[in-house]
Coordinates of C-alpha atoms in Angstrom, one line a residue:
M16 CA 0.0 0.0 0.0
R17 CA 1.1 3.5 -0.8
I18 CA -0.1 6.0 1.9
L19 CA 0.0 9.7 2.1
V20 CA -0.8 11.5 5.4
I21 CA -1.8 15.2 5.0
T22 CA -1.8 17.4 8.1
V23 CA -4.1 20.3 7.6
S24 CA -3.1 23.0 10.1
D25 CA -2.2 26.7 9.7
R26 CA -0.1 26.6 12.9
A27 CA 1.8 23.4 12.1
Y28 CA 2.4 24.6 8.5
K29 CA 3.8 27.9 9.9
G30 CA 6.0 25.9 12.4
I31 CA 4.2 27.4 15.4
Y32 CA 3.7 23.9 16.8
E33 CA 4.8 20.4 16.0
D34 CA 2.6 18.2 14.0
K35 CA 1.8 15.4 16.4
S36 CA -1.4 14.0 14.8
G37 CA 0.3 13.3 11.4
A38 CA 3.3 11.8 13.2
V39 CA 1.2 9.4 15.3
I40 CA -0.8 8.3 12.2
I41 CA 2.5 7.4 10.4
K42 CA 4.0 5.7 13.5
T43 CA 0.8 3.6 14.1
L44 CA 0.5 2.6 10.4
E45 CA 4.2 1.6 10.2
E46 CA 4.0 -0.4 13.4
K47 CA 0.8 -2.3 12.5
L48 CA 1.1 -2.7 8.7
K49 CA 4.9 -3.3 8.6
N50 CA 5.4 -5.2 5.4
K51 CA 2.2 -4.1 3.7
I52 CA 3.3 -0.5 3.1
T53 CA 5.5 0.1 0.1
N54 CA 5.6 3.9 0.5
I55 CA 4.4 6.3 3.2
E56 CA 4.8 10.0 3.1
K57 CA 3.5 13.1 5.0
V58 CA 2.9 16.7 4.1
I59 CA 1.7 19.7 6.1
I60 CA -0.5 22.2 4.5
P61 CA -2.5 25.2 5.6
D62 CA -6.3 25.2 6.1
E63 CA -7.1 26.5 2.6
F64 CA -9.8 24.8 0.5
D65 CA -7.8 25.2 -2.8
I66 CA -4.6 24.0 -1.3
I67 CA -6.3 20.9 0.2
L68 CA -8.0 20.1 -3.1
N69 CA -4.9 20.6 -5.2
T70 CA -2.8 18.5 -2.8
L71 CA -5.4 15.7 -3.2
K72 CA -5.4 16.1 -7.0
E73 CA -1.6 16.2 -7.3
N74 CA -1.3 12.9 -5.3
K75 CA -4.2 11.0 -6.7
E76 CA -2.0 8.7 -8.9
K77 CA 0.8 8.3 -6.4
F78 CA -1.1 6.8 -3.5
D79 CA -3.7 4.2 -2.7
I80 CA -4.8 5.8 0.5
I81 CA -4.8 9.4 1.6
I82 CA -5.5 10.2 5.3
T83 CA -6.0 13.8 6.3
T84 CA -5.8 15.0 9.9
G85 CA -7.2 18.4 10.9
G86 CA -9.7 20.8 9.6
T87 CA -12.8 18.7 10.5
G88 CA -14.1 21.0 13.3
L89 CA -16.6 23.8 13.4
S90 CA -14.4 26.9 12.8
K91 CA -14.6 28.9 9.6
R92 CA -11.1 27.7 8.7
D93 CA -12.1 24.0 9.0
V94 CA -12.7 23.1 5.3
T95 CA -11.1 19.7 4.9
P96 CA -14.3 17.7 4.5
E97 CA -15.6 20.2 1.9
A98 CA -12.4 19.9 -0.1
T99 CA -12.4 16.2 0.2
E100 CA -16.0 15.9 -0.9
S101 CA -15.3 18.1 -3.9
F102 CA -12.4 15.8 -4.8
C103 CA -14.1 12.5 -4.4
K104 CA -16.4 10.9 -6.9
K105 CA -18.1 8.5 -4.5
E106 CA -18.7 8.9 -0.8
V107 CA -18.0 6.0 1.5
R108 CA -20.3 7.1 4.3
G109 CA -20.1 3.9 6.3
V110 CA -16.4 4.5 7.1
S111 CA -16.9 8.1 8.4
D112 CA -20.0 7.0 10.3
Y113 CA -18.1 4.1 11.9
L114 CA -15.2 6.3 12.9
R115 CA -17.4 9.0 14.4
Q116 CA -19.6 6.4 16.2
E117 CA -16.7 4.6 17.7
S118 CA -15.0 7.8 18.6
M119 CA -18.2 9.0 20.5
K120 CA -17.6 6.1 22.9
E121 CA -14.4 7.9 23.9
T122 CA -15.8 11.5 24.0
I123 CA -19.1 13.1 23.2
F124 CA -17.2 15.8 21.3
A125 CA -16.5 13.3 18.5
S126 CA -20.1 14.1 17.4
L127 CA -18.8 17.5 16.3
S128 CA -16.2 16.0 14.0
R129 CA -17.1 16.4 10.3
M130 CA -15.1 13.5 9.0
Y131 CA -15.6 12.5 5.4
A132 CA -14.5 9.4 3.4
G133 CA -14.7 8.7 -0.3
I134 CA -12.9 7.6 -3.4
N135 CA -11.7 9.1 -6.6
D136 CA -10.7 6.5 -9.2
N137 CA -8.1 4.4 -7.4
V138 CA -7.5 6.4 -4.3
F139 CA -9.4 6.2 -1.0
V140 CA -9.4 9.4 1.1
V141 CA -10.5 9.7 4.7
N142 CA -10.5 12.7 7.1
F143 CA -9.4 12.3 10.7
P144 CA -9.7 14.9 13.5
G145 CA -6.6 17.0 14.2
S146 CA -6.0 16.0 17.8
E147 CA -3.2 13.5 18.4
K148 CA -5.4 11.2 20.6
A149 CA -8.3 11.2 18.0
A150 CA -5.9 10.6 15.1
K151 CA -4.4 7.6 16.8
Y152 CA -7.8 6.2 17.7
C153 CA -9.1 6.6 14.2
T154 CA -6.0 5.1 12.7
D155 CA -6.4 2.0 15.0
L156 CA -10.0 1.7 13.9
I157 CA -9.4 1.9 10.2
I158 CA -6.3 -0.3 9.9
P159 CA -8.4 -3.6 9.5
F160 CA -10.2 -2.0 6.5
L161 CA -7.3 -0.6 4.5
E162 CA -6.2 -3.7 2.5
H163 CA -9.7 -4.6 1.7
I164 CA -10.5 -1.0 0.6
V165 CA -7.5 -0.9 -1.7
S166 CA -8.3 -4.4 -3.2
M167 CA -11.9 -3.4 -3.9
I168 CA -11.0 0.0 -5.5
K169 CA -8.5 -1.8 -7.8
G170 CA -11.2 -4.2 -8.8
E171 CA -9.6 -7.2 -7.3
G172 CA -12.7 -8.3 -5.5
H173 CA -13.2 -9.6 -1.9

């Protein structure tokens, strides 16, 4: 699997604080999917609709899975789900619903997360919240699905 982690954060992009959520996603994926990842990369971008959308478009052919972290909240700057939805051709609502539902078992504030999941041709994109704890939790939840998702998108069947 080829995986890109995109951290969407104005402050991390400007170097005001360290990107912990993207780092924990990478670490968790590498630990739990050791020999199944052929490439894993991370980028940090600001909370800008066009930049998020263009980053997704630019990496569409290079990766099987794109996980974003950040920009799923309620502030005016939180536009990751809207950019992701604009990029995707098909929504995979069950994944985002599952992540939110399971996360609400940890904190009621997960109900405020506007996570989105979908596909565009051969890439699966999913939005995670920007907190380190939530990003780790969602990564653990989605790992069992990733190989199956990639296989299905590539038309390899069940």
